[in-house]
Coordinates of C-alpha atoms in Angstrom, one line a residue:
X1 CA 0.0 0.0 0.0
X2 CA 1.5 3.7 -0.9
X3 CA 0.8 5.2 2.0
X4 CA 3.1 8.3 2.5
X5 CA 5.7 8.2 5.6
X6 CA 5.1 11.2 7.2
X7 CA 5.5 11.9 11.1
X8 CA 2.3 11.4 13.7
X9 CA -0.2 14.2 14.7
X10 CA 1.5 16.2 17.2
X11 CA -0.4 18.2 20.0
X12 CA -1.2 21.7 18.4
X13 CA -0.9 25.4 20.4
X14 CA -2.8 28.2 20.7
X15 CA -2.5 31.9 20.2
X16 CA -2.4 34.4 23.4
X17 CA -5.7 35.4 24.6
X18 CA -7.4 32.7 22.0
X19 CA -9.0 30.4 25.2
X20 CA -8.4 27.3 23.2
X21 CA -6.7 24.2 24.8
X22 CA -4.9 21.9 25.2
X23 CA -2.5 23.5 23.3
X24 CA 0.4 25.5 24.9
X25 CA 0.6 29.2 24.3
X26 CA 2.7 30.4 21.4
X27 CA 4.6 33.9 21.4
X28 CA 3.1 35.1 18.1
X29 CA 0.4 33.6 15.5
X30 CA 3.2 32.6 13.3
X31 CA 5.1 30.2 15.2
X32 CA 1.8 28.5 16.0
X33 CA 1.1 24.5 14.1
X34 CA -2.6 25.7 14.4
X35 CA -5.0 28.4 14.5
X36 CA -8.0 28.1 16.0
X37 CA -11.3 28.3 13.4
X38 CA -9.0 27.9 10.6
X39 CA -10.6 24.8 8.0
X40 CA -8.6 21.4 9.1
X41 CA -9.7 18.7 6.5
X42 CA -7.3 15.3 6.6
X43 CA -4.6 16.0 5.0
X44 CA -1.2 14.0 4.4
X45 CA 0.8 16.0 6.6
X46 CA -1.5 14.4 9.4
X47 CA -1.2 18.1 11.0
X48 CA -4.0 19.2 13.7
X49 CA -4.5 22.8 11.4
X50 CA -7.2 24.3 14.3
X51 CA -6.3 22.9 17.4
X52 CA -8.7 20.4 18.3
X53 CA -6.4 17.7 18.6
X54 CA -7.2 15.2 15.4
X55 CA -5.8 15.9 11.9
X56 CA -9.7 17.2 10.6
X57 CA -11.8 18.8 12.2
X58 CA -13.9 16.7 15.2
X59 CA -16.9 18.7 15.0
X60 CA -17.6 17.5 11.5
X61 CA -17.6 14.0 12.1
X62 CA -18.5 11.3 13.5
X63 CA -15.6 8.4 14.8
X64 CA -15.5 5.2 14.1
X65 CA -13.7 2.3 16.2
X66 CA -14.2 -1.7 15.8
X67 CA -11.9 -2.3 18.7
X68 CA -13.3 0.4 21.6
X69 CA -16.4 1.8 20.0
X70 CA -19.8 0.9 20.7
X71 CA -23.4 1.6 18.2
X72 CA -24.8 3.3 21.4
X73 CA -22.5 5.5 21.7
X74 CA -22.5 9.2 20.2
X75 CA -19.8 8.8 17.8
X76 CA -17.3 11.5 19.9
X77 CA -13.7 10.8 19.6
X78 CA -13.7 9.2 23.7
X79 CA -17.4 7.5 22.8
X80 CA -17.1 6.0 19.3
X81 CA -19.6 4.5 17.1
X82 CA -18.5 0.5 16.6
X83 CA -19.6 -0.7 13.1
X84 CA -19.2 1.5 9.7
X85 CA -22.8 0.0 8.8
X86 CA -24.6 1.5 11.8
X87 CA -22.1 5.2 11.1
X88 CA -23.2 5.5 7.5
X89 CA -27.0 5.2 8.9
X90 CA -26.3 8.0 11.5
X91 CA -23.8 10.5 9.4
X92 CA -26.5 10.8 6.8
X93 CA -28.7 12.6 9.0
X94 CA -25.7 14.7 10.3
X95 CA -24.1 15.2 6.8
X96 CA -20.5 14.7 8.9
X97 CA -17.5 12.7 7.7
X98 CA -16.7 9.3 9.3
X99 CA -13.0 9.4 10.8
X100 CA -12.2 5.7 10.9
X101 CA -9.9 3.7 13.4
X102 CA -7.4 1.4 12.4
X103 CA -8.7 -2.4 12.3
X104 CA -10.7 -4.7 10.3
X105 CA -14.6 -3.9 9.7
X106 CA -16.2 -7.4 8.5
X107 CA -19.0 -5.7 7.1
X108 CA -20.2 -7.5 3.9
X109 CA -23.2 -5.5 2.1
X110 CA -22.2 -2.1 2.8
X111 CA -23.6 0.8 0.6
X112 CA -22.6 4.5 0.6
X113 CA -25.5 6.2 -0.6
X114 CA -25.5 9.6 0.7
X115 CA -22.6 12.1 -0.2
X116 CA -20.3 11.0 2.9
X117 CA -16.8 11.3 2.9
X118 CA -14.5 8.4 4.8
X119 CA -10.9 8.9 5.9
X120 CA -8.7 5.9 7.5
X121 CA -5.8 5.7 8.7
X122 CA -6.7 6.8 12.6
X123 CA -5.0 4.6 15.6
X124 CA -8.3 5.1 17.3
X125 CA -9.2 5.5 21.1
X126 CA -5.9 4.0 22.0
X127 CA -3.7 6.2 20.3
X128 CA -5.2 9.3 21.0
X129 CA -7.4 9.6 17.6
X130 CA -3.5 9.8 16.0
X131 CA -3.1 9.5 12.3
X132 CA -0.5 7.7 10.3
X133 CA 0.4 4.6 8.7
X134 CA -2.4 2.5 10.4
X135 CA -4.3 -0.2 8.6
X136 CA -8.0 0.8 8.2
X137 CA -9.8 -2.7 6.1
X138 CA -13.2 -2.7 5.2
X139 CA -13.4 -6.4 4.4
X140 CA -16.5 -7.2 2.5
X141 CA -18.4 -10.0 0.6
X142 CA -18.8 -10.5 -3.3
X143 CA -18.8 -7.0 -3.1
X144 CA -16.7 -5.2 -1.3
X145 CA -17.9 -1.8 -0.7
X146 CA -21.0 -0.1 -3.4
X147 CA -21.1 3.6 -3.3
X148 CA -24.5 4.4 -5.3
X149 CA -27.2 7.2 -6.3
X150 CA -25.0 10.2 -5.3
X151 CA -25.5 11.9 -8.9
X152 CA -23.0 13.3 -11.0
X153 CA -21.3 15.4 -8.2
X154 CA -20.7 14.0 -4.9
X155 CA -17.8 15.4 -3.7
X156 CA -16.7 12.8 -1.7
X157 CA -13.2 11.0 -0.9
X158 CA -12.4 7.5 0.4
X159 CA -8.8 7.9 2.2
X160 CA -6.4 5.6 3.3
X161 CA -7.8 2.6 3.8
X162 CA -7.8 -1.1 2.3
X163 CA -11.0 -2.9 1.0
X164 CA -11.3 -6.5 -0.3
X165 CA -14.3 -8.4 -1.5
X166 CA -14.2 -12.4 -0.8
X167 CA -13.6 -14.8 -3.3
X168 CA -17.3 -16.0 -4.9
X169 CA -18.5 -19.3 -4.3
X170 CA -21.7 -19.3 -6.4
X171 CA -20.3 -20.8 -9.5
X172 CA -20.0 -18.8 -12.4
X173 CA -20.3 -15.1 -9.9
X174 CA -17.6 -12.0 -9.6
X175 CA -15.9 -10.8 -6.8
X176 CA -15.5 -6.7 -7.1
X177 CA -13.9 -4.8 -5.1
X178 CA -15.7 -1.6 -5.2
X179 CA -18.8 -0.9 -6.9
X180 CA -19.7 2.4 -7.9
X181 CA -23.4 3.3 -9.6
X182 CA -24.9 6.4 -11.1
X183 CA -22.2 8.4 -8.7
X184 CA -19.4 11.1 -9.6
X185 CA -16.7 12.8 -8.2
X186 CA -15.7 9.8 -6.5
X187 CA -12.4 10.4 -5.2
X188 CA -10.2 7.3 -4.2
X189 CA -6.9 8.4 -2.2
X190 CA -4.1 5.9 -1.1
X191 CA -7.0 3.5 -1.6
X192 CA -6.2 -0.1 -1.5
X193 CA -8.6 -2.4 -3.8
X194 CA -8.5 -6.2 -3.7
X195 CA -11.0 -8.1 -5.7
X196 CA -10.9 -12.0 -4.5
X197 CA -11.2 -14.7 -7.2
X198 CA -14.1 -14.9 -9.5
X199 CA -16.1 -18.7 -8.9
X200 CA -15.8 -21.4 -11.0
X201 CA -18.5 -21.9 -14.0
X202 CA -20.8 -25.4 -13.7
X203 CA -19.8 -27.6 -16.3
X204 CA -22.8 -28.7 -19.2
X205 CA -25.2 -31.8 -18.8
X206 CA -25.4 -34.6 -20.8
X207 CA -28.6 -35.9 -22.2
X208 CA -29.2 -39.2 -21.7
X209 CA -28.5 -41.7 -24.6
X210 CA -31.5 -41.8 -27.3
X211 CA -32.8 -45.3 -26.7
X212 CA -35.2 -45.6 -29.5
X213 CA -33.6 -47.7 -32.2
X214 CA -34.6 -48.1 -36.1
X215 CA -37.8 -50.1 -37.8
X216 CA -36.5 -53.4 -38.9
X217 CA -36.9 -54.3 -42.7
X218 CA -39.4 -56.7 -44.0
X219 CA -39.1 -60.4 -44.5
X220 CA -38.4 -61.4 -48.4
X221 CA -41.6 -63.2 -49.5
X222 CA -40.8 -66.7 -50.5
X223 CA -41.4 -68.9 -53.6
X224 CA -43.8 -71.4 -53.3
X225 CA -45.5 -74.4 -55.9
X226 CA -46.5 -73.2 -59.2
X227 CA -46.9 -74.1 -62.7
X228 CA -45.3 -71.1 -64.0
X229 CA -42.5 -68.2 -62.3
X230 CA -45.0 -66.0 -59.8
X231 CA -44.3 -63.1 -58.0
X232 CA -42.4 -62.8 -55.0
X233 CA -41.5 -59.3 -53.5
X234 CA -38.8 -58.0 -51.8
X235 CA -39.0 -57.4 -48.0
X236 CA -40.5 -53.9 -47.1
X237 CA -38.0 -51.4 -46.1
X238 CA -38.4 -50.2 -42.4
X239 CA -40.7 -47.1 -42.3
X240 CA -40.8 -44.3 -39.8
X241 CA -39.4 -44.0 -36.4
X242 CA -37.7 -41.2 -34.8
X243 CA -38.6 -38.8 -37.4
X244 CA -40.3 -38.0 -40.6
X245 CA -36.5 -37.5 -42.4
X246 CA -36.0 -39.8 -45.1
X247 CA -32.7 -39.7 -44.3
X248 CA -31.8 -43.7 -42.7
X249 CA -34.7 -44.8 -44.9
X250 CA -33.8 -48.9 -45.6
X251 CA -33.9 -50.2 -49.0
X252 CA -36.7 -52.6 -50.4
X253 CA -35.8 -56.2 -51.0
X254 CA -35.3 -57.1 -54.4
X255 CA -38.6 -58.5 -56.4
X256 CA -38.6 -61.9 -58.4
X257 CA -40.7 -62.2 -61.1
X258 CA -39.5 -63.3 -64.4
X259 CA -36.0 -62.7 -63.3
X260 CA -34.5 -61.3 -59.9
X261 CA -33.6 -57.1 -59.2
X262 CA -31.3 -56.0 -57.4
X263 CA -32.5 -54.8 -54.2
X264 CA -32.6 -50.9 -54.0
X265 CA -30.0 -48.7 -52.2
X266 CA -30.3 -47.7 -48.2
X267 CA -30.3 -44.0 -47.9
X268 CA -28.1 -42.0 -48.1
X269 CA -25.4 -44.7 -49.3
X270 CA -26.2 -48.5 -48.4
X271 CA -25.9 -50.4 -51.7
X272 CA -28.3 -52.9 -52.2
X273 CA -27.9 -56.6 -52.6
X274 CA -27.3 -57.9 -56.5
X275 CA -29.5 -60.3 -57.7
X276 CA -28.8 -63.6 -58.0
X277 CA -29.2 -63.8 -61.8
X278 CA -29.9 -66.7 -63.8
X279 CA -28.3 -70.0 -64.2
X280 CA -29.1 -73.0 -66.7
X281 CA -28.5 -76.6 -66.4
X282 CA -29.1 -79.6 -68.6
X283 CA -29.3 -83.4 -68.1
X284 CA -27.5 -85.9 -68.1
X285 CA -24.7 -84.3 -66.7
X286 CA -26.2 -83.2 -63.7
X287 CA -30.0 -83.8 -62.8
X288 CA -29.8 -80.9 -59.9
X289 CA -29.7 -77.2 -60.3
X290 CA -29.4 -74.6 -57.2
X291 CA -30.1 -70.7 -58.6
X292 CA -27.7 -68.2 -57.0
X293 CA -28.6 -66.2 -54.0
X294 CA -29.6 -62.6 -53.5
X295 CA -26.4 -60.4 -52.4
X296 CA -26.8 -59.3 -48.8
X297 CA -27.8 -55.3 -48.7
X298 CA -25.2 -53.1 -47.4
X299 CA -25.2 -52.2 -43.7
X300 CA -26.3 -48.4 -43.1
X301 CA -23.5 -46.1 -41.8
X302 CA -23.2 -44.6 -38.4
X303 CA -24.9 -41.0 -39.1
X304 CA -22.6 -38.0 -38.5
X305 CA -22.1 -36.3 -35.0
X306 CA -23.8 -33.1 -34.5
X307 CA -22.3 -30.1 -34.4
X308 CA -20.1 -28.9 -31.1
X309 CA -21.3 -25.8 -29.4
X310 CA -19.1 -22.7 -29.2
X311 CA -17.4 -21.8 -26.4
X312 CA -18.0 -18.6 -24.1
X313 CA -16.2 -15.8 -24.2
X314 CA -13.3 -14.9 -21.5
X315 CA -15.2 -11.6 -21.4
X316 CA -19.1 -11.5 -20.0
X317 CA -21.0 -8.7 -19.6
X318 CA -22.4 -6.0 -17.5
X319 CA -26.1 -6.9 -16.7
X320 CA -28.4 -4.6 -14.2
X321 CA -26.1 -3.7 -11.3
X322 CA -23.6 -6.6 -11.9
X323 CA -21.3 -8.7 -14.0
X324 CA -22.4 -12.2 -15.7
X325 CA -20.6 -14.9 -17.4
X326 CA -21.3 -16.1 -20.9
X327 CA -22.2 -19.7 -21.0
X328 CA -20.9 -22.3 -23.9
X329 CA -23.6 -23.1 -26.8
X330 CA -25.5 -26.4 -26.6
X331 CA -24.7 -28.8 -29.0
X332 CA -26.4 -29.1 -32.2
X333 CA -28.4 -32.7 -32.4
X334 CA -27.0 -35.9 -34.5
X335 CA -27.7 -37.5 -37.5
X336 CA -29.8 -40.3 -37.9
X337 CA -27.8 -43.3 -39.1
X338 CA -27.9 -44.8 -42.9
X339 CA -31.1 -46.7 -44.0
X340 CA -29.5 -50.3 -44.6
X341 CA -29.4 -51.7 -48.5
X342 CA -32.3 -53.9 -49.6
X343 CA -31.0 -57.6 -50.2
X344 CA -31.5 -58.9 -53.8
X345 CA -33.6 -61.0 -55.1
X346 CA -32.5 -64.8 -55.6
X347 CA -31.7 -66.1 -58.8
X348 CA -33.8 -68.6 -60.7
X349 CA -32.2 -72.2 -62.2
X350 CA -33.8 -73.2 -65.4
X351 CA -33.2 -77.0 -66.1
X352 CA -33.6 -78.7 -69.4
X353 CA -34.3 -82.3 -69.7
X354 CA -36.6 -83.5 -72.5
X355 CA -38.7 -80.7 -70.9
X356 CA -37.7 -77.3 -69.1
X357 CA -38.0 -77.2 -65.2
X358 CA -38.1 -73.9 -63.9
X359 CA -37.5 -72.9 -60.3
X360 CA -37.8 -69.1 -59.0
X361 CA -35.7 -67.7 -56.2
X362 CA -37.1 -65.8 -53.3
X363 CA -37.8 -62.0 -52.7
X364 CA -34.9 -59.8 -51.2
X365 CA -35.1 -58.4 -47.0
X366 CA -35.8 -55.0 -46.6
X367 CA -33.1 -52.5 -44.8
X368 CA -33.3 -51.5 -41.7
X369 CA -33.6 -47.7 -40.8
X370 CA -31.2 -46.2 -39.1
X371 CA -31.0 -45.5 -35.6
X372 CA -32.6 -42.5 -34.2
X373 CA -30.2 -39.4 -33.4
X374 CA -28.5 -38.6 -30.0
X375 CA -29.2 -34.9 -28.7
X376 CA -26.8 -32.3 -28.1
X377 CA -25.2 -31.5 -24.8
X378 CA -25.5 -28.4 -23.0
X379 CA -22.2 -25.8 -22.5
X380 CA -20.5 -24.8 -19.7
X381 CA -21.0 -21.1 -17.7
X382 CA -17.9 -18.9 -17.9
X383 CA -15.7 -18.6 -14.4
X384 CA -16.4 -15.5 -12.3
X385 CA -14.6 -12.1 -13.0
X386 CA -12.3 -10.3 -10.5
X387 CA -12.7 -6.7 -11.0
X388 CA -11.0 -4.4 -8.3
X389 CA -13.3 -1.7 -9.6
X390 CA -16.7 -1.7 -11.0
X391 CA -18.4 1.5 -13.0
X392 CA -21.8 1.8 -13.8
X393 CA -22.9 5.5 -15.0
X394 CA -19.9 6.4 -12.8
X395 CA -17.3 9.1 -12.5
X396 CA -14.3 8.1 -10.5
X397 CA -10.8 9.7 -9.4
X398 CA -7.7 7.5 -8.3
X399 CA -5.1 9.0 -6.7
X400 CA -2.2 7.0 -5.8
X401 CA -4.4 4.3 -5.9
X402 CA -3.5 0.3 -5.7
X403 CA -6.0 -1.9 -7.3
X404 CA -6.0 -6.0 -7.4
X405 CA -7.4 -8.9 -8.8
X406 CA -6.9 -12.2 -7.4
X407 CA -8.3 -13.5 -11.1
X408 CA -11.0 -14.8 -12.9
X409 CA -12.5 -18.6 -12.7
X410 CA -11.9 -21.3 -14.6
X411 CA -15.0 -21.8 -17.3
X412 CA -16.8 -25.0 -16.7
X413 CA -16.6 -28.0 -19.3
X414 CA -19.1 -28.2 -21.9
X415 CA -20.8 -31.9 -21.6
X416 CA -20.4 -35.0 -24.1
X417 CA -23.4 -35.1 -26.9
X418 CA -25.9 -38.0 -26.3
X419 CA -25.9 -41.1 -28.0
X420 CA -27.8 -41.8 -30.9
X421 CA -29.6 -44.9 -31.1
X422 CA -29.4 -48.4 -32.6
X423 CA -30.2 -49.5 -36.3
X424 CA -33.1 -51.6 -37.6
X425 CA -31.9 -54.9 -38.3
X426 CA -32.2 -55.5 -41.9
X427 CA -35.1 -58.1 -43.1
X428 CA -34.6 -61.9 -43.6
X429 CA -34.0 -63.4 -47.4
X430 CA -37.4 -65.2 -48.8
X431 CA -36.9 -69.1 -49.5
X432 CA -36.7 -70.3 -52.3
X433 CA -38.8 -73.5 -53.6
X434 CA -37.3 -76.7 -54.5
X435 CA -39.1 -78.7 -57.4
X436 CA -38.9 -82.9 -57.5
X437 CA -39.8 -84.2 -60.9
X438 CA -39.7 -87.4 -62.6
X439 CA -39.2 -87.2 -66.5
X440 CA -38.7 -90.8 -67.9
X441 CA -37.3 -92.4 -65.1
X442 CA -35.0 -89.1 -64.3
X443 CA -35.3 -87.7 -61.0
X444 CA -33.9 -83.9 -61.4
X445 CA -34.1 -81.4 -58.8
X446 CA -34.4 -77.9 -59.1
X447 CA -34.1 -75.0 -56.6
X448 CA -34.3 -71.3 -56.9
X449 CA -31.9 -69.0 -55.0
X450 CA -32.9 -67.8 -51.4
X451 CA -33.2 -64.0 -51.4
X452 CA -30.6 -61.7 -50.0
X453 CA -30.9 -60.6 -46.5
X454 CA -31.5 -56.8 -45.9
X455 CA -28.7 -54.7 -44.4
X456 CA -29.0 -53.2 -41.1
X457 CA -29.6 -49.7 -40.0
X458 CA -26.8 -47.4 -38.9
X459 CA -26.3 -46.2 -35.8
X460 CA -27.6 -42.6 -34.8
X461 CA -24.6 -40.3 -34.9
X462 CA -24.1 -38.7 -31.3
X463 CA -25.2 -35.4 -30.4
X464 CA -22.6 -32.5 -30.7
X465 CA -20.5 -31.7 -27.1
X466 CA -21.4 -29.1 -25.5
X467 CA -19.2 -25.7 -25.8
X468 CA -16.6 -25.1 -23.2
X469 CA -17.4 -22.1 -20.8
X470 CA -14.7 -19.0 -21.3
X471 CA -12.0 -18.2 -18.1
X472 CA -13.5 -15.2 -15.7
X473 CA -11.6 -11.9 -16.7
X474 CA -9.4 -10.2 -14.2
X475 CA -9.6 -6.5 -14.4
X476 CA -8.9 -3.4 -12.8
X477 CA -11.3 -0.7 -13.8
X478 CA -14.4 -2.0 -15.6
X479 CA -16.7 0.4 -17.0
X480 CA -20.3 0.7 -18.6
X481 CA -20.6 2.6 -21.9
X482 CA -21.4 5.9 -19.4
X483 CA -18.6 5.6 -16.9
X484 CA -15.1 7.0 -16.9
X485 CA -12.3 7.5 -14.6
X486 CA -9.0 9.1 -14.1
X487 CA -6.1 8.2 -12.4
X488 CA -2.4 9.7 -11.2
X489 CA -0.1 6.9 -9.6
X490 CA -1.9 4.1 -9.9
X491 CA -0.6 0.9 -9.3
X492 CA -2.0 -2.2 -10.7
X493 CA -1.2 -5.5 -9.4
X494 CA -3.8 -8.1 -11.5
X495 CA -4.3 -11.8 -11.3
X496 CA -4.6 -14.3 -14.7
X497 CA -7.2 -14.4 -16.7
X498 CA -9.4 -17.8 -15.5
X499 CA -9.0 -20.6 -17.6
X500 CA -11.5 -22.2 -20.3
X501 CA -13.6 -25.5 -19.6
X502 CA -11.5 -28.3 -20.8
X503 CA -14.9 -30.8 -21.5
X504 CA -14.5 -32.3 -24.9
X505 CA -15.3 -29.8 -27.5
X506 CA -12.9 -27.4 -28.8
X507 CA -11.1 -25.2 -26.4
X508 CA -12.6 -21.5 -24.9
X509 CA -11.2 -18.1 -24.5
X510 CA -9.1 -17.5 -21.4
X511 CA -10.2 -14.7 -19.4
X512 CA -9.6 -11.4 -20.5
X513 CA -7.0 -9.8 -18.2
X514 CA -6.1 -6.0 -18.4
X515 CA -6.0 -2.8 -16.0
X516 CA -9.5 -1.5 -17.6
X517 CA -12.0 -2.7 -20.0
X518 CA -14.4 -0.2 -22.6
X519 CA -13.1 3.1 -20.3
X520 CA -12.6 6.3 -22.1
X521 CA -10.0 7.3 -20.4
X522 CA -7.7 4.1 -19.6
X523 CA -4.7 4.3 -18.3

């Protein structure tokens, strides 16, 4: 802390004839410390200017003492006021200064709102109401001192004397140091300011996994006893689901009617099972002939993740009377996974003997949809900011000044996106239908192919992580877009910028650190 050495108050004289004590007589007005009547504020000389024994003038204010004072008392120098809480009430009615002892006022809350001036730096009933080096601290809580409402003029000082706010605990929340609103000429004079350490942000949620699964695919119809090749169609392709987006639609199973298709594409890019085509065989040589199977449909693929949230900002913003963090963006919702490939249908085997035989293969399984999307995760909050001081529509004056930041919060972690969920299992081949004949004492057999089975759905792609919450700034002077200050020897002593969330999606911003932020007139 600057404060200036500079001797004690000493015991002041009076003139001859003036009636004043307890000062000693002096031989002529000039050799005289003080003069009676004359104006005594505080000064840094710590000189009694009028002779009533306190550097200032004791008539104008009221004292202040957490170690001998009592809130019943009148507020004299030998019957001090206790808390600063209870003076402020009292000295607005008086429109006095407060003259406060050295010591430590745990006062959290406290306000200034009426145009009252407050010098430290006294050693209290103890010392004699002495001024010096002594250790005034108004210790308060997230904020540690508000001065508020006194217009654009107050005229007041705050004078040797330390004030800290404690460190936040409610995640995400500032510590300031002092707080001033819709208040000028705010003078700050071997002030100490130390602003504790902005909380940590809460880290994102993550949704629970999407449980519901694809349709599964039809069953390939199979071939059964006829004179000549029927129909026999493809399994379905599994319909609906999560959603009305075509998007995982299966294929449908490949058809057989005079000859086999192939069974059509999954979307977007399952392939679908080839056909099984058609073979010929004759006897003798062979009195058995097995058509070729329908390919199997192509498995749908695992849809695409969704899209990561962006991260918070290591800067906030000023809202109402306060500061608030900026909280990571939710992630964006998967995509559903690939509609599987329809099988194909199976192949037909025409045998010739003395008389064709002619055996059809089976429909193609329908694809499975894909599995229904996983949901997006939410984002982290930003980390607290640690702002010594704290403008809103303010005017403010620091004159060899110290302020401090402990620093900002770390940002909390964005989450992981949800799980999509599982495919439709693709459809099952139709059979295929074995003929027996007899033709002149020839026993031939002849079987189609079975149709192919349908491929499965693809997974639903996850939902995207949630965005990482920014670090809490650290900052010295922090103003609105109406607030200003000045400043001659000021010291800055700041803490780091907090840290981003460090959850899975792409890193934050780390707290903005700097000795002001959006004033005029920075340093």
């Amino acid at each position: 802390m600057p404060w200036l050495a500079l001797p004690l108050l000493v015991a002041g004289c009076t003139t001859p004839g003036s009636g004043e004590e307890p000062g000693p007589s002096c031989p002529d007005a000039a050799a005289c410390p003080c003069q009676p009547g004359q104006t005594d504020l505080p000064d840094d000389s710590f000189q009694d200017s009028n002779c009533d024994g306190v550097d200032g003038t004791a008539s104008a204010a009221l004292f202040v003492d957490p170690a001998s004072g009592q809130d019943i008392n009148t507020g004299t120098r030998e019957a001090p006021l206790k808390t600063l809480s209870y003076a402020l009430q009292r000295v607005a009615n008086q429109g006095k200064a407060l003259y406060l002892a050295q010591g430590t006022y745990d006062e959290p809350s406290l306000v200034l709102d009426k145009p009252v001036s407050l010098y430290g730096g006294y050693s209290g009933v103890e010392g004699g109401w002495a001024r010096g080096n002594y250790t005034t601290h108004l210790r308060g809580g997230g904020v540690g001192l508000t001065v508020s409402g006194l217009g654009k003029d107050a005229g007041i000082t705050l004078e040797r004397m330390r004030i800290t706010s404690a460190s936040a605990t409610d995640a995400g929340t500032p510590s300031i140091g002092v707080r001033v609103m819709y208040s000028g000429g705010v003078k700050l004079r071997y002030v100490e300011v130390l602003a504790g350490a902005g909380a940590p942000g809460t880290p994102g949620s993550t949704p629970p996994p999407n449980l519901q699964g694809g349709v599964d695919g039809g069953v390939g119809q199979s071939t059964f006893q006829a004179t000549s090749p029927t129909r026999a169609d493809g399994g379905a392709p599994g319909v609906g689901g999560c959603s009305s987006d075509p998007a995982g639609r299966g294929g449908q199973g490949g058809d057989f009617l005079t000859s086999a298709t192939d069974g059509e594409s999954g979307i977007p890019s399952a392939d679908g099972g080839i056909a099984g085509g058609r073979r010929e065989e004759s006897c003798p040589g062979t009195c058995q002939c097995i058509g070729n199977p329908g390919g199997k449909g192509q498995d749908g693929a695992e849809g695409a993740p969704g899209t990561d949230g962006t991260p918070g900002d290591g800067i906030g913003q000023l809202q109402g009377d306060s500061w608030m963090a900026h909280v990571g963006a939710t992630g964006g919702p998967g995509a559903p996974g690939g509609g599987g490939g329809g099988g194909g249908g199976g192949g037909y085997c025409e045998l010739t003997t003395s008389t064709s035989v002619i055996s059809q293969g089976g429909g193609g399984g329908g694809g499975g949809t894909g599995g229904c999307p996983g949901m997006g995760a939410t984002g982290g909050s930003g980390g607290g900011a640690s702002i010594a001081v704290l403008l809103i529509n303010g005017l403010v004056e620091l004159e060899s000044a110290t302020l401090k930041t402990t620093g900002g919060g770390q940002g909390g972690a964005g989450a992981h996106g949800g799980a999509g969920g599982p495919g439709g299992r693709g459809g099952a081949g139709g059979t295929a239908y074995t003929r027996t004949s007899n033709y002149s004492g020839l026993v031939v057999d002849s079987t189609g192919g079975p149709g192919g089975a349908g491929g499965n759905g693809g997974v639903g792609g996850r939902g995207g992580h949630g965005g990482n919450g920014g670090g809490g700034p650290s900052v010295g002077v922090w103003c609105d877009a109406t607030s200003t200050f000045i400043q001659r020897d000021t010291v800055f002593d700041l803490g780091p910028g907090g840290r981003p969330g460090n959850g899975p999606a792409p890193t934050g911003e780390t707290g903005l650190r700097g000795q002001s932020y959006q004033c005029p007139s920075a340093p």
